[in-house]
Coordinates of C-alpha atoms in Angstrom, one line a residue:
X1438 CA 25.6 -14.7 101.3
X1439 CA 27.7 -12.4 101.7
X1440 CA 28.3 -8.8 99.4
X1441 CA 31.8 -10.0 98.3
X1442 CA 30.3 -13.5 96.9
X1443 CA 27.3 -12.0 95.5
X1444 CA 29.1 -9.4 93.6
X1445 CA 31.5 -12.3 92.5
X1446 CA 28.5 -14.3 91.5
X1447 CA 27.1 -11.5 89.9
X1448 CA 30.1 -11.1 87.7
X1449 CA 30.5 -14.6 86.6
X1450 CA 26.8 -14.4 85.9
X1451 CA 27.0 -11.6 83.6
X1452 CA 30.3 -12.6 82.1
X1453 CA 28.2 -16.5 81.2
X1454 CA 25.4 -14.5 79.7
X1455 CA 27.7 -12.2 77.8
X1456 CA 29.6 -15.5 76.2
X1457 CA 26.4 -17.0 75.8
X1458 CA 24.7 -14.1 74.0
X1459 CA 27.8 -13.7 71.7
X1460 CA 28.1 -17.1 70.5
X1461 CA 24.2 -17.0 69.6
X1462 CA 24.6 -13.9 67.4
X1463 CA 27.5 -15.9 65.8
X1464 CA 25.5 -18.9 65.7
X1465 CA 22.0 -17.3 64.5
X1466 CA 22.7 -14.0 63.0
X1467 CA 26.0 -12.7 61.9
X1468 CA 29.1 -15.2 61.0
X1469 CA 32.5 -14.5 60.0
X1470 CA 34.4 -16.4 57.2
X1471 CA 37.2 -16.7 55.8
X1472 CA 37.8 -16.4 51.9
X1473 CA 39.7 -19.6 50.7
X1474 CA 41.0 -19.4 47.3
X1475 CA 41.3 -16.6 44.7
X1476 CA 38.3 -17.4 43.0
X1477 CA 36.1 -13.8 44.1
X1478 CA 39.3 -11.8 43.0
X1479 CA 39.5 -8.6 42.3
X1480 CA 36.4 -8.1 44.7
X1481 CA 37.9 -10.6 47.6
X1482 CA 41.5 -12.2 48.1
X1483 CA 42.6 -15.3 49.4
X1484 CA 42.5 -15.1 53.4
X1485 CA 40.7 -12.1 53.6
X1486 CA 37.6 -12.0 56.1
X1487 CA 33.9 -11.1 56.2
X1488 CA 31.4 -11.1 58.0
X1489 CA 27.9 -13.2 56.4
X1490 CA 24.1 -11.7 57.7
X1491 CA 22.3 -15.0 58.4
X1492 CA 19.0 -13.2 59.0
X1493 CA 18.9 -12.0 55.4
X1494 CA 15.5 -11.1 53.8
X1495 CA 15.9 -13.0 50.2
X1496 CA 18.5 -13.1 47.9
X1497 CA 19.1 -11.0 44.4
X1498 CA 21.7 -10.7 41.4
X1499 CA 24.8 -9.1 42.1
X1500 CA 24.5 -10.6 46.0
X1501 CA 27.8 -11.9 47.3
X1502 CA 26.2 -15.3 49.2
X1503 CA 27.6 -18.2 51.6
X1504 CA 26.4 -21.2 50.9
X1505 CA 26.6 -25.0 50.1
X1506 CA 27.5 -26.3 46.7
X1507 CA 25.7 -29.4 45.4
X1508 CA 28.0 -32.3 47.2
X1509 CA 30.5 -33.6 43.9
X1510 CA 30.9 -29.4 42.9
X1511 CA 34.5 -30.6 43.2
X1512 CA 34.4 -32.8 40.5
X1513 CA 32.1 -30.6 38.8
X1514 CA 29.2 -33.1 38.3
X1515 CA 25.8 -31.6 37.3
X1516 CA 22.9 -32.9 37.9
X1517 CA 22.1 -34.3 34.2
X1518 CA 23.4 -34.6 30.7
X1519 CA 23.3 -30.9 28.8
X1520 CA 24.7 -29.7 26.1
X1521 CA 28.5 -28.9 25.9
X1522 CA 28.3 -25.3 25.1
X1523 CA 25.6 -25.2 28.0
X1524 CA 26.0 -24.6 31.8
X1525 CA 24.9 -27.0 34.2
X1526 CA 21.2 -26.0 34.7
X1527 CA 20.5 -28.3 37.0
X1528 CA 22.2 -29.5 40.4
X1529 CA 23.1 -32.8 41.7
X1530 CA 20.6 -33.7 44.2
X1531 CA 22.3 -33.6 47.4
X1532 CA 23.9 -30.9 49.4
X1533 CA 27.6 -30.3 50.9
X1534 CA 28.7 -29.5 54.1
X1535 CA 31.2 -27.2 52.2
X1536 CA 31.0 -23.6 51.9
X1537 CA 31.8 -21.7 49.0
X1538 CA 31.1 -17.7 49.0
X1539 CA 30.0 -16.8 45.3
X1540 CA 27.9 -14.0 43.3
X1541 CA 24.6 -14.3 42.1
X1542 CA 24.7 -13.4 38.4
X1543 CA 20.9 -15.0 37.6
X1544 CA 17.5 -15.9 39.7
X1545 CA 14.4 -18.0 38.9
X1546 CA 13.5 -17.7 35.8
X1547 CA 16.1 -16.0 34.2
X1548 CA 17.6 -17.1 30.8
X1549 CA 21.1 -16.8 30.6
X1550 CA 24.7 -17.6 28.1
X1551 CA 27.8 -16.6 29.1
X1552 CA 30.3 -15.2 26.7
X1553 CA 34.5 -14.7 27.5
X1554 CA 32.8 -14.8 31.4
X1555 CA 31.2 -12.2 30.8
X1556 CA 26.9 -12.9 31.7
X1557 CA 24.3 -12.2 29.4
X1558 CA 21.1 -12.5 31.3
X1559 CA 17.3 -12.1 29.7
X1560 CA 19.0 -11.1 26.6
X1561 CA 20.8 -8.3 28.2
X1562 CA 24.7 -7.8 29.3
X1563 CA 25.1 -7.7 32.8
X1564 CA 27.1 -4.5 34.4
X1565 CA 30.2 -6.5 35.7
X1566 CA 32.9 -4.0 36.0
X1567 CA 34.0 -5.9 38.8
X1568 CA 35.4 -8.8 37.4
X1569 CA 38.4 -10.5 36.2
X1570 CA 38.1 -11.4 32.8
X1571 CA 38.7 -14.7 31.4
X1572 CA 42.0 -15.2 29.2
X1573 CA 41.2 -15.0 25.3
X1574 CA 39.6 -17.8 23.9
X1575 CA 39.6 -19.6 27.2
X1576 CA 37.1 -22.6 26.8
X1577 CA 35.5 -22.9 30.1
X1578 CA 34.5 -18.9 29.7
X1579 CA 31.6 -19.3 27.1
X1580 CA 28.6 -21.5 27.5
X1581 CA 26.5 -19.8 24.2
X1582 CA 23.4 -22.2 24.1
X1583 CA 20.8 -20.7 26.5
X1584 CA 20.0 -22.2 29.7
X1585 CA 16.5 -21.1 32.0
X1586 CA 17.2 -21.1 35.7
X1587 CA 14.6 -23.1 37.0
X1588 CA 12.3 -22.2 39.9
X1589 CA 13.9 -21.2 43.6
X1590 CA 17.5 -21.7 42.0
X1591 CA 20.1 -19.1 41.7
X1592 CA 23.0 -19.3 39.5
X1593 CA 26.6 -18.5 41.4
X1594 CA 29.4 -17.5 39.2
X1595 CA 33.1 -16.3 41.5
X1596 CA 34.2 -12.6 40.1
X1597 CA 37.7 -14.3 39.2
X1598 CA 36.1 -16.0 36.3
X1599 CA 39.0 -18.0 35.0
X1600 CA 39.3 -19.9 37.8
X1601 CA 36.0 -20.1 39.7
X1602 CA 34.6 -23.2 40.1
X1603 CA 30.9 -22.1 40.0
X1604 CA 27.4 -22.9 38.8
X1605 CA 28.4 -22.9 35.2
X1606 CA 29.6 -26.6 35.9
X1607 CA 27.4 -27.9 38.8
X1608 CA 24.2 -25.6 38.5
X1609 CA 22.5 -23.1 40.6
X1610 CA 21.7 -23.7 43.7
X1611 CA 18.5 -23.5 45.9
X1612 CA 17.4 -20.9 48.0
X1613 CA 17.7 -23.2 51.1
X1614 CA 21.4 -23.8 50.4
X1615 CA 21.4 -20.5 51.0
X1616 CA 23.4 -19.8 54.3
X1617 CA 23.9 -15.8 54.4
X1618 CA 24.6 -12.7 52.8
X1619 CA 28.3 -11.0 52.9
X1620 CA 28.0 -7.9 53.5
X1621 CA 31.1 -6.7 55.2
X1622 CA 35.2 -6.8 55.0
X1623 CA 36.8 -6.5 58.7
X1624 CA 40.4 -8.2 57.5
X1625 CA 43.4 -7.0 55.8
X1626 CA 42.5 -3.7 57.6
X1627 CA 43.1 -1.8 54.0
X1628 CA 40.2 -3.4 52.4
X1629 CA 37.7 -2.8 55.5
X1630 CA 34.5 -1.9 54.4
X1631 CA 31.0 -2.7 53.2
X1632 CA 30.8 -5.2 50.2

């Protein structure tokens, strides 16, 4: 063989393992996305891009997640019959192929309400100074009767909270729906940074 076509083969070698090597991370550790709707406003817009850590350790409230609703979250079905001034505390049984990028607002065990969007968790006001608020008196905003978030569920809720369509009407979700953690803005070039 001779140095011109083992050079060339070299190249096209390293060039394949390159590729390769880039479309694992993608595949196994860091994904980008694309934010849909205007449902995570004022923290993320419509069409705006991050990128999702699929390698995450576990998840916590006040995480911006990736995952997969309960298949019929777009017909807002939960999982059983609760009370109407109750959230959905329990999930439909099977999961979609969607993706939806939401923020925890409550874990395992938690008892929460939510008042004008606004969550109260284990009796305490969570900090949410980066929300949009719900129109006054908006009906869908306040879910007073107390629900307990059951065991390796986590309760999603979009920061645009008069128009997310969210745990609060199809449940939390488990872990294992789980796909990654958003921890970075790369597009509109003005909003680039951590999240």
């Amino acid at each position: 063989m001779s140095r011109r076509v083992r050079g060339a083969f070299e190249l096209v070698f390293t060039i394949a393992v390159a590729v390769a090597l880039a479309f694992a991370v993608q595949e196994w550790a860091v994904k980008p996305y694309k934010i849909p709707t205007g449902s995570m406003e004022p923290t993320l817009t419509e069409g705006q891009r991050v990128l999702v850590d699929r390698l995450f350790d576990s998840p916590h409230v006040g995480q911006i997640v990736v995952f997969h609703p309960p298949a019929g979250a777009d017909s807002e079905q939960c999982g059983h019959a609760h009370p109407a001034l109750a959230a959905c505390d329990w999930p439909p049984s099977s999961e979609s192929s969607e993706t939806f990028i939401k923020r925890i607002v409550a874990g395992p065990g938690d008892v929460i309400t939510i008042r004008n969007g606004h969550v109260i968790r284990n009796g305490r006001p969570e900090p949410d100074s980066y929300i949009r608020p719900c129109a006054p008196q908006q009906a869908a905003c306040s879910f007073t009767t107390p629900i307990h978030i059951p065991k390796g569920m986590w309760f999603m809720m979009g920061d645009n909270r008069g128009i997310s369509d969210d745990s609060r009407y199809w449940g939390p979700v488990p872990t294992k729906w789980i796909i990654g953690d958003a921890f970075f803005t790369y597009w509109p070039p003005d909003r680039i940074g951590g999240l």
